[in-house]
Amino acid sequence: MRSRSLDCLSAAFAVCILLPAAAQAQVIPFAGNFGQGVAPSDNKMIFESAARPNAVEPSKVGQSDSWSNPETKSSGTSTILRMFRSGGMACHLVRHHIVAGRPPPRDYRLTWCRTSNGEWKIKS
């Protein structure tokens, strides 16, 4: 069951990355998980929070970045849990700890890999 929810979350994150910016603002992949869900502005902050530790050279397990949205009162952290190679790409397992809406906070683990053009994408 947990694997299925992670697959669904991975798909939702992937959709957010692949959609154009205008459409991306309409996608709320966490809707329903936190009462009212995570706002589009929270999604943007989550992605930015993952991008910063991924971009650090050299990356290290434990590197973390926090985000906070005073507008929605949501917050969270993105932390590199593991580094490895997959399909010739550098990859990081990242834990996203998200506090939004009413408690409890949620943790999601997603694998981010650096593509040949240097972009970090969620591995499908």
Coordinates of C-alpha atoms in Angstrom, one line a residue:
M1 CA 0.0 0.0 0.0
R2 CA 2.8 2.4 0.9
S3 CA 4.6 1.7 -2.4
R4 CA 1.4 2.5 -4.3
S5 CA 1.1 5.9 -2.6
L6 CA 4.7 6.7 -3.3
D7 CA 4.1 5.7 -7.0
C8 CA 1.2 8.1 -7.1
L9 CA 3.2 10.9 -5.5
S10 CA 6.1 10.3 -7.9
A11 CA 3.6 10.5 -10.8
A12 CA 2.2 13.8 -9.4
F13 CA 5.6 15.3 -9.0
A14 CA 6.6 14.2 -12.5
V15 CA 3.4 15.9 -13.9
C16 CA 4.3 19.1 -12.1
I17 CA 7.8 19.1 -13.6
L18 CA 6.7 18.3 -17.1
L19 CA 3.8 20.7 -17.3
P20 CA 4.3 24.3 -18.6
A21 CA 4.5 26.9 -15.9
A22 CA 1.0 28.3 -16.6
A23 CA -0.6 24.9 -16.2
Q24 CA 1.7 23.9 -13.3
A25 CA 0.1 26.5 -11.0
Q26 CA -3.2 24.7 -11.4
V27 CA -1.9 21.3 -10.2
I28 CA -2.1 20.4 -6.5
P29 CA -0.6 16.9 -6.2
F30 CA -1.1 16.8 -2.4
A31 CA -4.8 17.7 -2.4
G32 CA -6.7 15.8 0.2
N33 CA -3.6 14.6 2.2
F34 CA -3.5 17.7 4.4
G35 CA -7.1 18.8 4.8
Q36 CA -7.1 21.6 2.3
G37 CA -4.0 20.3 0.6
V38 CA -0.8 22.0 -0.4
A39 CA -1.2 25.1 -2.5
P40 CA 0.5 25.6 -5.9
S41 CA 2.9 28.1 -4.3
D42 CA 3.8 25.4 -1.7
N43 CA 4.5 23.0 -4.6
K44 CA 6.9 25.5 -6.1
M45 CA 8.8 25.8 -2.8
I46 CA 9.0 22.1 -2.4
F47 CA 10.6 21.7 -5.8
E48 CA 13.0 24.6 -5.1
S49 CA 13.9 23.1 -1.7
A50 CA 14.8 19.8 -3.4
A51 CA 16.8 21.6 -6.1
R52 CA 19.2 23.4 -3.8
P53 CA 20.8 20.4 -2.0
N54 CA 20.8 18.4 -5.3
A55 CA 22.8 21.2 -7.0
V56 CA 25.5 21.4 -4.3
E57 CA 28.8 20.0 -5.5
P58 CA 29.8 17.8 -4.0
S59 CA 26.5 16.6 -2.6
K60 CA 26.5 14.8 0.7
V61 CA 24.0 12.6 2.5
G62 CA 22.3 14.8 5.2
Q63 CA 22.3 18.0 3.1
S64 CA 19.0 19.7 3.7
D65 CA 17.1 22.7 2.7
S66 CA 14.0 24.2 4.4
W67 CA 11.1 26.2 3.0
S68 CA 8.3 28.1 4.6
N69 CA 5.3 29.8 3.0
P70 CA 3.9 32.6 5.3
E71 CA 1.0 32.9 2.9
T72 CA -0.3 29.4 3.6
K73 CA 1.5 28.6 6.8
S74 CA 2.9 25.5 5.2
S75 CA 6.6 24.5 5.6
G76 CA 8.9 21.6 5.1
T77 CA 12.4 20.3 4.5
S78 CA 14.1 18.3 1.7
T79 CA 17.0 16.1 2.8
I80 CA 19.3 13.9 0.8
L81 CA 19.1 10.4 2.4
R82 CA 21.1 8.4 -0.1
M83 CA 23.3 9.0 -3.2
F84 CA 23.8 6.4 -5.9
R85 CA 24.0 5.9 -9.7
S86 CA 21.2 4.6 -11.9
G87 CA 21.3 4.2 -15.6
G88 CA 24.5 6.2 -15.7
M89 CA 22.9 9.1 -13.9
A90 CA 23.8 10.5 -10.4
C91 CA 20.7 10.1 -8.2
H92 CA 19.6 11.2 -4.8
L93 CA 16.9 9.7 -2.6
V94 CA 15.3 12.8 -1.0
R95 CA 13.0 12.9 1.9
H96 CA 10.4 15.7 1.7
H97 CA 9.0 16.5 5.2
I98 CA 5.8 18.6 4.7
V99 CA 3.7 20.4 7.3
A100 CA 0.6 21.7 5.7
G101 CA -3.0 22.2 6.8
R102 CA -3.7 20.3 10.0
P103 CA -1.3 17.8 11.6
P104 CA 0.2 15.3 11.3
P105 CA 3.2 16.2 9.1
R106 CA 3.9 13.9 6.2
D107 CA 7.2 12.4 4.8
Y108 CA 7.6 11.5 1.2
R109 CA 10.7 9.9 -0.4
L110 CA 11.4 10.5 -4.0
T111 CA 14.4 9.6 -6.2
W112 CA 15.8 12.6 -8.1
C113 CA 18.3 11.9 -10.9
R114 CA 20.5 14.3 -12.9
T115 CA 19.8 14.0 -16.7
S116 CA 22.5 14.3 -19.4
N117 CA 21.6 18.0 -19.8
G118 CA 22.2 18.6 -16.1
E119 CA 18.6 18.9 -14.9
W120 CA 17.4 17.1 -11.8
K121 CA 14.2 15.1 -12.5
I122 CA 12.1 12.7 -10.5
K123 CA 12.9 9.2 -11.6
S124 CA 9.9 7.4 -12.9

